[in-house]
């Protein structure tokens, strides 16, 4: 998987200092912040898998001064943007970016640490399912007891999918048959359970996306 070329599904603006901006992040960062606040995800060590532009880490560490956030990505362009966001931060609580292949069972230097929160936004549907399987294994392996895995993106529920998400999934699969909108209850929850992760809450978000929170036992 590390050799695959990641793809951005939307244009990402660079305003001249290396920081890139995704339209979807501008739409969802405040709702995601509100979920973090409501669920008590406001302090501790955070590992983000597939950090994209790096905007979420920058925004959320500004919002919550007790979050310490580590970026990671397999995409060099993404890591360059994450570095720029880290360097522009007015604090020292952004680190990385690291190269982590989610599908691997060895995440390098993050192994052996007890993470409070692992975050992955909009990765599950634009990667082979092996990445999701590895993400769940990694969360079960690296989260401290009581730690959380936070996922954001479009999902089906028990075979039911919103028409817009069904059309989106068809579009994704036309680009790569290994991609597509996953079923949270049928595809992810059973695998998460095997890794000691219990589904804690599911929150409806803009544009038929979900915030999904698992808790490690």
GROMACS .gro file of C-alpha atoms in nm, residues 7-217:
model
  211
    7UNK     CA    1  -0.561   1.088  -0.462
    8UNK     CA    2  -0.735   1.407  -0.359
    9UNK     CA    3  -1.102   1.407  -0.452
   10UNK     CA    4  -1.120   1.787  -0.450
   11UNK     CA    5  -0.889   2.076  -0.541
   12UNK     CA    6  -0.660   2.182  -0.259
   13UNK     CA    7  -0.555   2.545  -0.254
   14UNK     CA    8  -0.199   2.652  -0.170
   15UNK     CA    9  -0.184   3.018  -0.069
   16UNK     CA   10   0.191   3.046  -0.108
   17UNK     CA   11   0.338   2.925   0.222
   18UNK     CA   12   0.307   2.550   0.163
   19UNK     CA   13  -0.012   2.507   0.365
   20UNK     CA   14  -0.287   2.348   0.159
   21UNK     CA   15  -0.659   2.402   0.212
   22UNK     CA   16  -0.937   2.152   0.133
   23UNK     CA   17  -1.295   2.276   0.083
   24UNK     CA   18  -1.436   1.981   0.278
   25UNK     CA   19  -1.228   2.073   0.583
   26UNK     CA   20  -1.363   2.427   0.577
   27UNK     CA   21  -1.712   2.276   0.590
   28UNK     CA   22  -1.656   2.015   0.859
   29UNK     CA   23  -1.391   2.144   1.096
   30UNK     CA   24  -1.632   2.327   1.329
   31UNK     CA   25  -1.875   2.030   1.347
   32UNK     CA   26  -1.580   1.798   1.417
   33UNK     CA   27  -1.456   2.037   1.687
   34UNK     CA   28  -1.800   2.029   1.846
   35UNK     CA   29  -1.798   1.648   1.853
   36UNK     CA   30  -1.454   1.651   2.016
   37UNK     CA   31  -1.582   1.890   2.282
   38UNK     CA   32  -1.902   1.694   2.347
   39UNK     CA   33  -1.720   1.360   2.369
   40UNK     CA   34  -1.437   1.482   2.591
   41UNK     CA   35  -1.166   1.439   2.328
   42UNK     CA   36  -0.992   1.757   2.435
   43UNK     CA   37  -0.663   1.639   2.587
   44UNK     CA   38  -0.393   1.378   2.544
   45UNK     CA   39  -0.176   1.222   2.275
   46UNK     CA   40  -0.336   1.205   1.930
   47UNK     CA   41  -0.213   1.008   1.630
   48UNK     CA   42  -0.375   1.099   1.298
   49UNK     CA   43  -0.366   0.845   1.015
   50UNK     CA   44  -0.383   0.992   0.663
   51UNK     CA   45  -0.365   1.354   0.778
   52UNK     CA   46  -0.433   1.504   0.434
   53UNK     CA   47  -0.369   1.877   0.425
   54UNK     CA   48  -0.301   1.890   0.799
   55UNK     CA   49  -0.581   2.137   0.865
   56UNK     CA   50  -0.769   1.927   1.117
   57UNK     CA   51  -0.469   1.888   1.345
   58UNK     CA   52  -0.390   2.258   1.328
   59UNK     CA   53  -0.750   2.364   1.389
   60UNK     CA   54  -0.818   2.122   1.673
   61UNK     CA   55  -0.493   2.188   1.859
   62UNK     CA   56  -0.573   2.560   1.841
   63UNK     CA   57  -0.918   2.486   1.983
   64UNK     CA   58  -0.797   2.250   2.257
   65UNK     CA   59  -0.466   2.351   2.422
   66UNK     CA   60  -0.418   2.011   2.588
   67UNK     CA   61  -0.412   1.811   2.263
   68UNK     CA   62  -0.072   1.692   2.136
   69UNK     CA   63  -0.114   1.585   1.774
   70UNK     CA   64   0.110   1.372   1.550
   71UNK     CA   65   0.055   1.381   1.173
   72UNK     CA   66   0.114   1.088   0.939
   73UNK     CA   67   0.059   1.014   0.570
   74UNK     CA   68   0.191   0.802   0.285
   75UNK     CA   69   0.148   1.095   0.043
   76UNK     CA   70   0.457   1.321   0.010
   77UNK     CA   71   0.244   1.619  -0.097
   78UNK     CA   72   0.025   1.573   0.207
   79UNK     CA   73   0.325   1.553   0.436
   80UNK     CA   74   0.466   1.874   0.289
   81UNK     CA   75   0.142   2.055   0.372
   82UNK     CA   76   0.139   1.904   0.721
   83UNK     CA   77   0.495   2.026   0.777
   84UNK     CA   78   0.388   2.376   0.672
   85UNK     CA   79   0.092   2.374   0.914
   86UNK     CA   80   0.319   2.246   1.192
   87UNK     CA   81   0.576   2.517   1.125
   88UNK     CA   82   0.310   2.791   1.116
   89UNK     CA   83   0.153   2.686   1.447
   90UNK     CA   84   0.178   2.923   1.741
   91UNK     CA   85   0.247   2.628   1.972
   92UNK     CA   86   0.465   2.315   1.979
   93UNK     CA   87   0.189   2.055   2.002
   94UNK     CA   88   0.195   1.948   1.636
   95UNK     CA   89   0.456   1.687   1.541
   96UNK     CA   90   0.543   1.466   1.248
   97UNK     CA   91   0.454   1.404   0.977
   98UNK     CA   92   0.546   1.037   0.988
   99UNK     CA   93   0.518   0.784   0.707
  100UNK     CA   94   0.264   0.526   0.825
  101UNK     CA   95   0.105   0.266   0.600
  102UNK     CA   96  -0.224   0.193   0.775
  103UNK     CA   97  -0.245  -0.156   0.627
  104UNK     CA   98   0.084  -0.257   0.792
  105UNK     CA   99   0.115  -0.420   1.132
  106UNK     CA  100   0.425  -0.213   1.208
  107UNK     CA  101   0.367   0.162   1.234
  108UNK     CA  102   0.729   0.237   1.313
  109UNK     CA  103   0.819   0.480   1.586
  110UNK     CA  104   0.462   0.519   1.716
  111UNK     CA  105   0.464   0.155   1.829
  112UNK     CA  106   0.500   0.108   2.202
  113UNK     CA  107   0.333   0.437   2.295
  114UNK     CA  108  -0.005   0.449   2.467
  115UNK     CA  109  -0.213   0.684   2.255
  116UNK     CA  110  -0.525   0.852   2.390
  117UNK     CA  111  -0.684   0.906   2.051
  118UNK     CA  112  -0.632   0.782   1.696
  119UNK     CA  113  -0.802   0.990   1.427
  120UNK     CA  114  -0.872   0.915   1.062
  121UNK     CA  115  -1.081   1.153   0.851
  122UNK     CA  116  -1.204   1.056   0.503
  123UNK     CA  117  -0.960   0.769   0.451
  124UNK     CA  118  -1.179   0.460   0.477
  125UNK     CA  119  -1.370   0.511   0.153
  126UNK     CA  120  -1.072   0.616  -0.064
  127UNK     CA  121  -0.837   0.330   0.018
  128UNK     CA  122  -0.844  -0.048  -0.016
  129UNK     CA  123  -1.024  -0.218   0.271
  130UNK     CA  124  -0.688  -0.356   0.387
  131UNK     CA  125  -0.612  -0.004   0.511
  132UNK     CA  126  -0.925  -0.003   0.726
  133UNK     CA  127  -0.846  -0.349   0.859
  134UNK     CA  128  -0.496  -0.231   0.949
  135UNK     CA  129  -0.631   0.087   1.105
  136UNK     CA  130  -0.857  -0.113   1.336
  137UNK     CA  131  -0.574  -0.351   1.427
  138UNK     CA  132  -0.348  -0.055   1.495
  139UNK     CA  133  -0.606   0.111   1.718
  140UNK     CA  134  -0.651  -0.210   1.915
  141UNK     CA  135  -0.275  -0.241   1.949
  142UNK     CA  136  -0.177   0.118   2.030
  143UNK     CA  137  -0.464   0.284   2.214
  144UNK     CA  138  -0.443   0.290   2.591
  145UNK     CA  139  -0.731   0.118   2.774
  146UNK     CA  140  -1.019   0.364   2.754
  147UNK     CA  141  -0.865   0.540   2.454
  148UNK     CA  142  -1.068   0.623   2.146
  149UNK     CA  143  -1.064   0.581   1.769
  150UNK     CA  144  -1.239   0.865   1.584
  151UNK     CA  145  -1.347   0.817   1.223
  152UNK     CA  146  -1.517   1.069   0.997
  153UNK     CA  147  -1.669   1.009   0.656
  154UNK     CA  148  -1.962   0.856   0.465
  155UNK     CA  149  -2.091   0.514   0.572
  156UNK     CA  150  -2.379   0.280   0.507
  157UNK     CA  151  -2.565   0.143   0.813
  158UNK     CA  152  -2.677  -0.221   0.820
  159UNK     CA  153  -2.715  -0.229   0.442
  160UNK     CA  154  -2.893   0.106   0.422
  161UNK     CA  155  -2.712   0.385   0.236
  162UNK     CA  156  -2.816   0.740   0.154
  163UNK     CA  157  -2.871   0.791  -0.220
  164UNK     CA  158  -2.597   1.055  -0.238
  165UNK     CA  159  -2.352   0.819  -0.068
  166UNK     CA  160  -2.451   0.534  -0.300
  167UNK     CA  161  -2.380   0.754  -0.602
  168UNK     CA  162  -2.053   0.867  -0.446
  169UNK     CA  163  -1.952   0.505  -0.385
  170UNK     CA  164  -2.022   0.415  -0.747
  171UNK     CA  165  -1.806   0.706  -0.859
  172UNK     CA  166  -1.524   0.595  -0.629
  173UNK     CA  167  -1.540   0.238  -0.756
  174UNK     CA  168  -1.524   0.363  -1.114
  175UNK     CA  169  -1.189   0.520  -1.022
  176UNK     CA  170  -1.065   0.217  -0.829
  177UNK     CA  171  -1.267  -0.101  -0.763
  178UNK     CA  172  -1.096  -0.135  -0.423
  179UNK     CA  173  -1.249   0.192  -0.300
  180UNK     CA  174  -1.604   0.263  -0.191
  181UNK     CA  175  -1.832   0.362   0.095
  182UNK     CA  176  -1.818   0.094   0.365
  183UNK     CA  177  -2.096  -0.035   0.587
  184UNK     CA  178  -2.018   0.067   0.942
  185UNK     CA  179  -2.221  -0.208   1.107
  186UNK     CA  180  -2.149  -0.493   0.867
  187UNK     CA  181  -1.789  -0.416   0.766
  188UNK     CA  182  -1.622  -0.227   1.051
  189UNK     CA  183  -1.792  -0.309   1.379
  190UNK     CA  184  -1.722  -0.686   1.372
  191UNK     CA  185  -1.353  -0.627   1.295
  192UNK     CA  186  -1.330  -0.356   1.562
  193UNK     CA  187  -1.483  -0.588   1.820
  194UNK     CA  188  -1.212  -0.846   1.757
  195UNK     CA  189  -0.954  -0.579   1.839
  196UNK     CA  190  -1.118  -0.482   2.168
  197UNK     CA  191  -1.289  -0.174   2.026
  198UNK     CA  192  -1.650  -0.105   2.121
  199UNK     CA  193  -1.869   0.128   1.917
  200UNK     CA  194  -1.940   0.415   2.157
  201UNK     CA  195  -2.140   0.663   1.951
  202UNK     CA  196  -2.232   0.762   1.596
  203UNK     CA  197  -2.316   1.125   1.522
  204UNK     CA  198  -2.477   1.256   1.205
  205UNK     CA  199  -2.262   1.519   1.034
  206UNK     CA  200  -2.297   1.749   0.730
  207UNK     CA  201  -2.346   1.602   0.381
  208UNK     CA  202  -2.450   1.255   0.503
  209UNK     CA  203  -2.119   1.197   0.679
  210UNK     CA  204  -2.083   1.039   1.022
  211UNK     CA  205  -1.855   1.090   1.317
  212UNK     CA  206  -1.785   0.743   1.457
  213UNK     CA  207  -1.626   0.687   1.795
  214UNK     CA  208  -1.489   0.354   1.916
  215UNK     CA  209  -1.358   0.300   2.269
  216UNK     CA  210  -1.084   0.052   2.353
  217UNK     CA  211  -1.170  -0.181   2.639
   0.00000   0.00000   0.00000
